Structure formats: structure tokens, C-alpha cells
Tab-separated table of C-alpha atoms and ligand atoms in Angstrom:
chain	number	residue	atom	x	y	z
A	1	MET	CA	-21.860	14.818	26.873
A	2	ASP	CA	-23.364	11.698	25.242
A	3	SER	CA	-26.988	12.207	24.033
A	4	ILE	CA	-29.008	8.946	25.003
A	5	ILE	CA	-32.426	9.339	23.365
A	6	LEU	CA	-35.444	6.935	24.198
A	7	GLY	CA	-38.000	6.428	20.757
A	8	ILE	CA	-41.127	5.713	21.144
A	9	GLU	CA	-43.016	4.794	18.307
A	10	THR	CA	-46.957	3.996	18.755
A	11	SER	CA	-48.774	5.338	15.558
A	12	CYS	CA	-49.967	2.005	14.053
A	13	ASP	CA	-50.098	-1.416	15.148
A	14	GLU	CA	-46.442	-1.588	16.552
A	15	THR	CA	-45.675	-0.440	20.426
A	16	SER	CA	-42.061	0.417	20.187
A	17	ALA	CA	-39.141	1.628	22.163
A	18	ALA	CA	-35.598	2.097	21.624
A	19	VAL	CA	-32.359	3.803	23.144
A	20	VAL	CA	-29.941	5.351	20.460
A	21	LYS	CA	-26.634	6.972	21.654
A	22	ASN	CA	-25.810	10.057	19.586
A	23	GLY	CA	-28.133	9.467	16.899
A	24	LYS	CA	-26.365	6.501	15.452
A	25	THR	CA	-25.640	3.577	17.899
A	26	VAL	CA	-28.481	1.551	18.604
A	27	LEU	CA	-28.437	0.416	22.462
A	28	SER	CA	-31.726	-1.289	22.163
A	29	ASN	CA	-34.726	-1.664	20.238
A	30	VAL	CA	-38.200	-3.555	21.556
A	31	ILE	CA	-40.826	-3.842	19.199
A	32	SER	CA	-44.215	-5.695	20.093
A	33	SER	CA	-46.119	-5.947	17.009
A	34	GLN	CA	-49.887	-6.304	17.103
A	35	ILE	CA	-50.057	-8.091	13.770
A	36	ASP	CA	-51.440	-11.062	15.094
A	37	ILE	CA	-54.513	-9.751	16.529
A	38	HIS	CA	-55.304	-7.537	13.609
A	39	LYS	CA	-54.816	-10.758	11.632
A	40	LYS	CA	-57.982	-11.846	12.134
A	41	TYR	CA	-60.044	-8.749	10.988
A	42	GLY	CA	-57.704	-8.516	7.819
A	43	GLY	CA	-56.608	-4.431	8.860
A	44	VAL	CA	-56.006	-2.639	12.057
A	45	VAL	CA	-58.763	-2.009	14.085
A	46	PRO	CA	-57.759	1.555	15.564
A	47	GLU	CA	-59.624	0.979	18.971
A	48	VAL	CA	-58.124	-2.452	19.793
A	49	ALA	CA	-54.612	-1.142	18.782
A	50	SER	CA	-55.088	1.684	21.402
A	51	ARG	CA	-55.780	-0.789	24.000
A	52	LYS	CA	-53.073	-3.145	23.325
A	53	HIS	CA	-50.861	-0.133	23.224
A	54	LEU	CA	-51.868	0.814	26.393
A	55	GLU	CA	-51.374	-2.660	27.930
A	56	MET	CA	-47.688	-2.841	26.271
A	57	ILE	CA	-46.099	0.585	26.348
A	58	ILE	CA	-44.967	0.923	29.767
A	59	GLY	CA	-43.335	-3.103	29.570
A	60	VAL	CA	-41.811	-1.972	26.138
A	61	ILE	CA	-40.201	1.046	27.780
A	62	ASP	CA	-38.714	-0.669	30.521
A	63	LEU	CA	-37.395	-3.288	28.641
A	64	ALA	CA	-36.041	-1.188	26.116
A	65	ILE	CA	-33.836	0.855	29.195
A	66	LYS	CA	-32.899	-2.590	30.576
A	67	GLU	CA	-31.649	-3.917	27.623
A	68	ALA	CA	-29.852	-0.985	26.916
A	69	GLU	CA	-28.010	-1.239	29.962
A	70	ILE	CA	-28.605	2.361	31.123
A	71	LYS	CA	-30.860	3.560	34.003
A	72	LYS	CA	-33.669	6.045	33.336
A	73	GLU	CA	-31.651	8.488	34.789
A	74	ASP	CA	-29.117	8.267	31.736
A	75	LEU	CA	-31.627	9.471	29.051
A	76	THR	CA	-30.969	13.054	28.099
A	77	ALA	CA	-34.118	13.520	25.685
A	78	ILE	CA	-37.441	11.386	24.317
A	79	GLY	CA	-38.523	11.429	21.062
A	80	VAL	CA	-42.057	10.586	20.441
A	81	THR	CA	-44.150	10.203	17.138
A	82	ASN	CA	-47.039	12.475	17.699
A	83	GLN	CA	-48.089	12.227	13.565
A	84	PRO	CA	-49.487	11.034	11.714
A	85	GLY	CA	-51.268	8.302	12.728
A	86	LEU	CA	-54.141	6.615	15.031
A	87	ILE	CA	-54.900	9.300	17.121
A	88	GLY	CA	-55.836	6.969	20.148
A	89	ALA	CA	-52.703	5.132	19.352
A	90	LEU	CA	-50.518	8.121	19.038
A	91	LEU	CA	-51.764	9.515	22.558
A	92	VAL	CA	-50.758	6.084	24.465
A	93	GLY	CA	-46.912	6.947	23.345
A	94	ILE	CA	-47.268	10.719	24.106
A	95	THR	CA	-48.572	10.175	27.433
A	96	ALA	CA	-45.983	7.829	28.597
A	97	ALA	CA	-43.429	10.491	27.130
A	98	LYS	CA	-44.972	13.067	29.114
A	99	GLY	CA	-44.819	11.174	31.949
A	100	LEU	CA	-41.227	10.282	31.802
A	101	SER	CA	-40.418	13.825	30.463
A	102	ILE	CA	-41.624	15.388	33.692
A	103	SER	CA	-40.264	12.831	36.520
A	104	LEU	CA	-36.725	12.804	34.664
A	105	ASN	CA	-36.987	16.687	33.604
A	106	ILE	CA	-35.445	15.942	30.407
A	107	PRO	CA	-37.293	17.230	26.819
A	108	ILE	CA	-39.690	15.593	24.927
A	109	ILE	CA	-39.065	15.950	21.011
A	110	PRO	CA	-42.207	15.490	18.645
A	111	VAL	CA	-41.469	13.441	15.621
A	112	HIS	CA	-43.221	13.207	12.610
A	113	HIS	CA	-43.407	9.624	11.449
A	114	LEU	CA	-42.397	9.925	7.728
A	115	ARG	CA	-39.481	11.919	9.263
A	116	GLY	CA	-38.839	8.751	11.236
A	117	HIS	CA	-38.770	6.456	8.441
A	118	ILE	CA	-36.219	8.896	6.357
A	119	TYR	CA	-33.969	9.117	9.508
A	120	ALA	CA	-33.953	5.182	9.993
A	121	ASN	CA	-31.320	5.379	6.956
A	122	LEU	CA	-29.068	7.943	9.004
A	123	VAL	CA	-28.490	5.124	11.690
A	124	GLU	CA	-26.242	3.132	9.024
A	125	HIS	CA	-25.365	5.234	6.279
A	126	GLU	CA	-23.422	8.610	6.541
A	127	LEU	CA	-25.359	10.878	4.606
A	128	THR	CA	-24.612	14.653	4.707
A	129	ASP	CA	-24.905	15.873	1.398
A	130	PHE	CA	-28.027	17.513	1.025
A	131	PRO	CA	-30.605	17.731	-1.257
A	132	ILE	CA	-31.244	13.978	-1.178
A	133	LEU	CA	-34.670	12.356	-2.444
A	134	ALA	CA	-36.616	10.585	0.192
A	135	LEU	CA	-39.281	8.025	-0.775
A	136	ILE	CA	-41.791	6.511	1.817
A	137	VAL	CA	-43.723	3.899	1.142
A	138	SER	CA	-45.839	2.185	3.857
A	139	GLY	CA	-49.550	1.121	4.993
A	140	GLY	CA	-50.352	4.412	5.592
A	141	HIS	CA	-48.472	6.816	3.245
A	142	THR	CA	-46.785	6.967	-0.224
A	143	SER	CA	-44.576	9.926	-0.358
A	144	LEU	CA	-41.784	11.395	-2.496
A	145	ALA	CA	-39.813	14.639	-1.176
A	146	ILE	CA	-36.569	16.633	-1.158
A	147	TRP	CA	-34.812	16.418	1.818
A	148	HIS	CA	-33.182	19.886	1.569
A	149	ASN	CA	-31.663	19.712	5.291
A	150	HIS	CA	-32.423	18.669	8.875
A	151	LEU	CA	-35.299	21.370	9.200
A	152	ASN	CA	-36.709	21.167	5.841
A	153	ILE	CA	-38.336	18.336	4.138
A	154	GLU	CA	-40.538	19.318	1.257
A	155	VAL	CA	-43.236	16.692	-0.157
A	156	ILE	CA	-43.105	16.866	-3.888
A	157	GLY	CA	-45.849	14.089	-4.392
A	158	LYS	CA	-47.957	11.692	-2.506
A	159	THR	CA	-50.629	9.409	-2.879
A	160	LEU	CA	-54.003	11.056	-3.888
A	161	ASP	CA	-56.116	8.059	-2.329
A	162	ASP	CA	-54.533	4.531	-1.237
A	163	ALA	CA	-50.890	4.063	-0.058
A	164	ALA	CA	-48.977	1.302	-1.408
A	165	GLY	CA	-48.879	-0.604	1.448
A	166	GLU	CA	-52.772	-0.026	1.685
A	167	ALA	CA	-53.025	-1.499	-2.036
A	168	PHE	CA	-51.009	-4.624	-0.779
A	169	ASP	CA	-53.225	-5.157	1.898
A	170	LYS	CA	-56.684	-4.796	0.345
A	171	ILE	CA	-55.723	-6.700	-2.554
A	172	ALA	CA	-53.898	-9.390	-0.758
A	173	ARG	CA	-57.206	-9.702	1.162
A	174	LYS	CA	-59.255	-10.034	-1.910
A	175	LEU	CA	-56.961	-12.988	-2.926
A	176	GLY	CA	-57.600	-14.741	0.332
A	177	LEU	CA	-54.251	-13.979	1.575
A	178	ASP	CA	-53.073	-12.854	5.298
A	179	TYR	CA	-52.451	-9.430	6.412
A	180	PRO	CA	-50.284	-7.820	5.782
A	181	GLY	CA	-50.590	-8.188	2.517
A	182	GLY	CA	-47.233	-7.188	0.706
A	183	PRO	CA	-45.155	-9.846	2.765
A	184	GLU	CA	-47.527	-12.237	1.300
A	185	ILE	CA	-47.724	-10.582	-2.049
A	186	GLU	CA	-44.248	-10.642	-2.542
A	187	LYS	CA	-44.011	-14.379	-1.430
A	188	PHE	CA	-46.465	-15.355	-4.204
A	189	ALA	CA	-45.018	-13.170	-6.939
A	190	LYS	CA	-41.703	-15.357	-6.363
A	191	HIS	CA	-43.564	-18.116	-7.848
A	192	GLY	CA	-45.643	-16.416	-10.417
A	193	SER	CA	-44.373	-15.614	-13.356
A	194	LYS	CA	-45.009	-12.522	-16.197
A	195	THR	CA	-48.061	-13.232	-18.369
A	196	ASP	CA	-50.457	-11.418	-20.582
A	197	LEU	CA	-51.991	-10.065	-17.219
A	198	VAL	CA	-50.634	-5.968	-17.056
A	199	PHE	CA	-52.248	-3.776	-14.556
A	200	PRO	CA	-51.865	-0.235	-15.827
A	201	ILE	CA	-50.378	2.213	-13.682
A	202	ALA	CA	-52.442	5.274	-13.054
A	203	LYS	CA	-51.266	8.331	-15.185
A	204	LEU	CA	-51.360	11.641	-13.173
A	205	GLY	CA	-50.212	14.071	-15.381
A	206	LYS	CA	-47.045	15.038	-17.079
A	207	GLY	CA	-44.478	16.044	-14.551
A	208	SER	CA	-46.267	14.913	-11.471
A	209	TYR	CA	-44.872	13.372	-8.727
A	210	ASN	CA	-48.194	11.811	-6.930
A	211	PHE	CA	-49.382	8.558	-6.879
A	212	SER	CA	-53.160	6.628	-7.188
A	213	PHE	CA	-53.343	3.147	-6.381
A	214	SER	CA	-56.978	2.858	-5.744
A	215	GLY	CA	-57.812	2.073	-9.571
A	216	LEU	CA	-55.069	-0.559	-9.244
A	217	LYS	CA	-57.373	-2.391	-6.144
A	218	SER	CA	-60.588	-2.000	-8.600
A	219	ASN	CA	-58.872	-3.558	-11.786
A	220	VAL	CA	-57.481	-6.676	-9.774
A	221	ILE	CA	-61.022	-7.002	-8.357
A	222	ASN	CA	-62.642	-6.577	-11.777
A	223	TYR	CA	-60.571	-9.249	-12.790
A	224	ILE	CA	-60.517	-11.923	-10.114
A	225	ASN	CA	-64.646	-11.478	-10.639
A	226	LYS	CA	-64.653	-11.757	-14.372
A	227	MET	CA	-62.349	-14.989	-14.327
A	228	LYS	CA	-64.498	-16.608	-11.695
A	229	SER	CA	-67.763	-15.768	-13.715
A	230	GLN	CA	-66.357	-17.207	-16.747
A	231	GLY	CA	-65.436	-20.505	-15.038
A	232	HIS	CA	-61.737	-19.958	-15.105
A	233	ASN	CA	-59.605	-20.687	-12.084
A	234	ILE	CA	-57.213	-17.688	-10.900
A	235	VAL	CA	-53.237	-18.003	-10.563
A	236	ILE	CA	-52.659	-16.339	-7.375
A	237	GLU	CA	-48.880	-16.088	-8.049
A	238	ASP	CA	-49.604	-14.864	-11.493
A	239	ILE	CA	-51.772	-11.978	-10.135
A	240	ALA	CA	-49.367	-11.240	-7.037
A	241	PHE	CA	-46.610	-10.743	-9.956
A	242	ALA	CA	-48.437	-8.533	-11.975
A	243	VAL	CA	-49.924	-6.438	-8.632
A	244	GLN	CA	-46.217	-6.190	-7.429
A	245	GLU	CA	-44.989	-5.067	-10.748
A	246	ALA	CA	-47.662	-2.631	-11.130
A	247	ILE	CA	-46.810	-0.594	-7.644
A	248	VAL	CA	-43.127	-1.099	-8.063
A	249	SER	CA	-43.289	0.477	-11.188
A	250	ALA	CA	-45.236	3.077	-10.076
A	251	VAL	CA	-43.042	3.856	-7.561
A	252	VAL	CA	-39.655	3.632	-9.395
A	253	GLU	CA	-40.960	5.801	-12.399
A	254	LYS	CA	-41.481	8.818	-9.658
A	255	VAL	CA	-38.367	8.361	-8.342
A	256	MET	CA	-36.692	8.341	-11.314
A	257	LEU	CA	-38.378	11.298	-12.589
A	258	ALA	CA	-37.757	13.267	-9.492
A	259	SER	CA	-33.974	12.481	-9.920
A	260	GLU	CA	-33.848	13.785	-13.324
A	261	ASN	CA	-36.016	16.951	-13.169
A	262	TYR	CA	-34.048	17.956	-9.790
A	263	GLY	CA	-30.849	16.606	-10.721
A	264	ILE	CA	-30.399	14.796	-7.423
A	265	LYS	CA	-28.280	11.454	-7.374
A	266	LYS	CA	-29.233	10.315	-3.967
A	267	VAL	CA	-32.538	8.589	-2.712
A	268	VAL	CA	-33.193	7.123	0.664
A	269	ILE	CA	-36.435	4.942	1.206
A	270	GLY	CA	-38.228	3.912	3.938
A	271	GLY	CA	-41.547	2.566	5.325
A	272	GLY	CA	-43.248	-0.980	5.431
A	273	VAL	CA	-42.891	-1.656	1.700
A	274	THR	CA	-39.303	-0.616	1.271
A	275	SER	CA	-38.710	-4.097	2.659
A	276	ASN	CA	-39.927	-5.141	-0.542
A	277	LYS	CA	-36.875	-6.957	-2.460
A	278	TYR	CA	-38.088	-6.398	-5.379
A	279	LEU	CA	-38.624	-3.027	-5.168
A	280	LEU	CA	-35.112	-2.446	-4.080
A	281	LYS	CA	-33.489	-4.312	-7.014
A	282	ARG	CA	-35.744	-2.280	-9.328
A	283	LEU	CA	-35.032	1.045	-7.814
A	284	GLU	CA	-31.194	-0.262	-8.054
A	285	GLU	CA	-31.298	-1.417	-11.403
A	286	GLU	CA	-32.786	1.749	-13.040
A	287	GLY	CA	-30.495	4.120	-10.596
A	288	CYS	CA	-27.267	2.322	-11.859
A	289	LYS	CA	-28.202	3.573	-15.253
A	290	THR	CA	-28.448	7.135	-14.420
A	291	GLY	CA	-26.150	7.158	-11.326
A	292	LEU	CA	-28.664	7.647	-8.918
A	293	GLN	CA	-27.391	5.782	-5.755
A	294	VAL	CA	-30.153	4.189	-3.286
A	295	TYR	CA	-30.055	3.951	0.318
A	296	ALA	CA	-32.522	1.524	2.220
A	297	PRO	CA	-32.426	0.855	5.850
A	298	LYS	CA	-32.216	-2.583	7.029
A	299	GLY	CA	-34.991	-4.945	7.151
A	300	ILE	CA	-36.068	-4.276	10.604
A	301	TYR	CA	-35.696	-0.309	10.560
A	302	CYS	CA	-38.128	-0.242	7.202
A	303	THR	CA	-41.123	-0.837	9.266
A	304	ASP	CA	-42.356	0.829	12.401
A	305	ASN	CA	-39.661	1.016	15.177
A	306	GLY	CA	-38.558	3.297	17.979
A	307	VAL	CA	-34.872	3.718	16.714
A	308	MET	CA	-35.980	5.696	13.656
A	309	ILE	CA	-37.682	8.089	15.979
A	310	GLY	CA	-35.070	8.382	18.441
A	311	SER	CA	-32.507	8.821	15.367
A	312	ALA	CA	-34.755	11.494	14.261
A	313	ALA	CA	-35.240	13.342	17.417
A	314	TYR	CA	-31.301	13.290	18.064
A	315	TYR	CA	-31.018	15.560	14.553
A	316	LEU	CA	-33.886	17.893	15.777
A	317	ASN	CA	-32.709	18.292	19.174
A	318	GLN	CA	-29.360	19.495	17.456
A	319	PHE	CA	-31.890	22.531	16.314
A	320	GLY	CA	-33.453	23.208	19.440
A	321	ILE	CA	-36.838	21.485	18.413
A	322	LYS	CA	-38.643	20.676	21.356
A	323	GLY	CA	-42.141	19.824	22.259
A	324	ASP	CA	-43.735	20.394	25.400
A	325	LEU	CA	-46.666	19.256	28.329
A	326	PHE	CA	-49.250	20.883	25.809
A	327	LEU	CA	-48.225	18.187	23.081
A	328	ASN	CA	-50.988	17.088	20.968
A	329	ALA	CA	-51.547	13.686	18.121
A	330	TYR	CA	-52.747	14.761	14.925
A	331	SER	CA	-54.010	12.157	12.421
A	332	SER	CA	-52.476	13.505	9.183
A	333	GLY	CA	-50.330	16.692	8.499
A	334	ASP	CA	-47.049	17.273	6.258
A	335	ILE	CA	-43.726	16.447	7.348
A	336	LYS	CA	-42.679	18.952	10.185
B	1	KG4	O1	-44.207	1.392	8.086
B	1	KG4	P1	-45.203	0.350	8.487
B	1	KG4	O2	-44.530	-0.741	9.080
B	1	KG4	O3	-46.851	0.993	8.906
B	1	KG4	C1	-46.963	1.924	8.437
B	1	KG4	O4	-46.548	3.281	8.883
B	1	KG4	O5	-48.262	1.673	7.799
B	1	KG4	O6	-45.629	-0.240	6.769
B	1	KG4	C2	-46.655	-1.541	6.881
B	1	KG4	C3	-46.934	-1.505	5.529
B	1	KG4	C4	-48.062	-2.939	5.161
B	1	KG4	O7	-49.064	-2.502	4.486
B	1	KG4	C5	-47.549	-3.643	4.633
B	1	KG4	O8	-48.202	-4.818	3.919
B	1	KG4	C6	-46.198	-3.378	3.867
B	1	KG4	O9	-45.931	-2.137	4.516
B	1	KG4	N1	-45.244	-4.186	3.795
B	1	KG4	C7	-44.528	-4.755	2.444
B	1	KG4	C8	-43.690	-5.564	2.914
B	1	KG4	N2	-43.432	-5.823	4.172
B	1	KG4	C9	-44.321	-5.067	4.523
B	1	KG4	N3	-45.401	-4.272	1.246
B	1	KG4	C10	-44.865	-5.216	0.344
B	1	KG4	N4	-43.675	-6.162	0.417
B	1	KG4	C11	-43.233	-6.279	1.363
B	1	KG4	N5	-42.171	-7.187	1.610
B	2	ZN	ZN1	-44.489	3.551	9.322
């Protein structure tokens, strides 16, 4: 029997539902983004996010089922993000999933959001020879993990303060650019060039796979303030170039270090920041030198979406992983 899974994602500012057949075939992917609402605040406002999810969730699920050209009754399971994320936002998706699970009498499968970003890769790529490295860089997370198998994803490094996307967003805001800041900085960096301006990467001890980006944010703010106080103009394009260079270098350095130390020659990437073309280019260039193969999901599956949750739920379901009606939301927690 075919597995037809509804994947629901509401952990941050995207209300998304998708129908995925047998873990690979995407029958629909509906994403309702709240970006325009949060733009005016310069970042995601949790309470506003929960209310918007509540308003959208039923319509988004109905549309995903309609676009998949199936009936609700054809669904065999529901995958839902239950952590990490904004509690109020997660609860909207979980509650909708529970309602459907009861009415259709099908299992509900809790999916860790970062697992989802990793599994977005399985929609397009055949990846079976574990272990594989996994890099997740998004607005809320920056983690490097060893993907041992479907039941064991071992996090070996994570950010000690801001996530990479958060750094892009905060710095962009300081530069007067729109939210989300990552795509804005990438856009401006394309018109910038390498100057003497270099922002240092945090050194966290030899062999550490952790990240730290809050110092970068302070350095950029200090630089802007200093330039302004001395009556100089700032060139946003060149600052964007230097910021992107610093964040990308920090991330690429840790991936290469892990690949070398663990002898792993494949890496999957995921999360909003991996839509950054320069990051992919740098990883591929460095990977080429050592034989590390880089796998990325296509653009729409890099940022938050229901497909990645449906895909991850498919593999968890194969191992009998299920939730129940006591399923709860958690704001944090390692990949399960
Ligand atoms: O994965 P995602 O959609 O949501 C979270 O789980 O956080 O990631 C959103 C983050 C934002 O911080 C955004 O600025 C960043 O991804 N982002 C980018 C790019 N596109 C999105 N960062 C750098 N370059 C991009 N092109
Ligand atoms: Zn995400």
C-alpha cells in the first residue's frame, strides 16, 4: 500500500502543509508565509505568528489535499513539527494534526524541525550510504551533525549564541535592510567587493565544531558607529560582502574540519541560509579539493516547508515511531 503522508510545519513564520507519497513524490506543497506581516517589526513576533497560523492552518491543509488531488481519507499518516520552535506556533500545527488523526484514525508522527531540514534532501537525492554529515543553518539554528542512520542523528556542533540566519537578520536590520536579512545581504553582497574590511570569525578552540556569531554582530555595529562618528559614508554593499564572507567561511571551515576528522565524504545541507548561493559555491569549491560531495535541496525546500516534514515522517513511520494525543510542543531540544 502506498504511504501518503500529510506534512505540517508551523514552527516559525510559515504555515505549510504538503502531501508526500512514499517519502519521495511531492503531490502538493502549500506555504503561506507571514514574512510581509513580520517585516514591519524587523523580525518574527511570536504572538502575531501564532494568531496568523491559527487563521491559516485549516485553509492551508485543505488546499494541500485539494492540490494533491486526493481525498482526506487517502492519507495514511500525518507528520507534524513538534520541536523546536515557537510554542504557540507549534501548538497550532500539532492541534490540527491531532484533530485529523482522530477523525481519520491514522497515526500522527512527531518530527523534529532540524530532522525535517535534513530529510528535505531525500526528496531529490538517493542517499543510503551512511554516515553522512548534515549542516543545518537557519534563522533559529546552526548545527552540524553526523547522520548515522534514520534513528540516530548525532549533533557534534551548534551555535553558542546567535544562529547564522539570526546574525544575517540582525545585521541587515542595523544596515537598514528588509527582513529577512539573509537574502538582502546576499543581494547587496553581489554588488560589493572585497576590501580591507574583514570581520574575524570566532575561534572556539582547536577541534571544536561549535559556532558563534554574536561577536560578528557587535563588530559590524561597532564598525558602522565608528565610520559614522568619523563622518565617513558606509558602503552597504561592501559591508554585506564582508558579513557574508565571514558567516560562510565560519560554516564551511567547520564542515571541512568534520569531514576530515570523521572521514565522511558526503554532506547534506538544509535550512533557510542554505538558499545562499555563495555558501553552496564555497562548500562545493572546498569539497572539490578533498572529494567531499555536497547535497542541497532545491530552493523552495531549503526554507521551512511541509514537504520536509512529510519526508522525515515517512522514514520514522518505517521504524514504528508514532506520537499520541498527548503529543506536546517543545521550544528546544536535540534532534530526535
Ligand atoms: O529555515 P528557515 O526558513 O526558518 C527557520 O527555521 O529559522 O530560515 C530562515 C532564515 C532567515 O534568518 C533568513 O534570513 C535566512 O534563513 N535566509 C538566508 C537566505 N535566505 C534565507 N540567509 C542567507 N542567504 C539567503 N539567501
Ligand atoms: Zn527551518
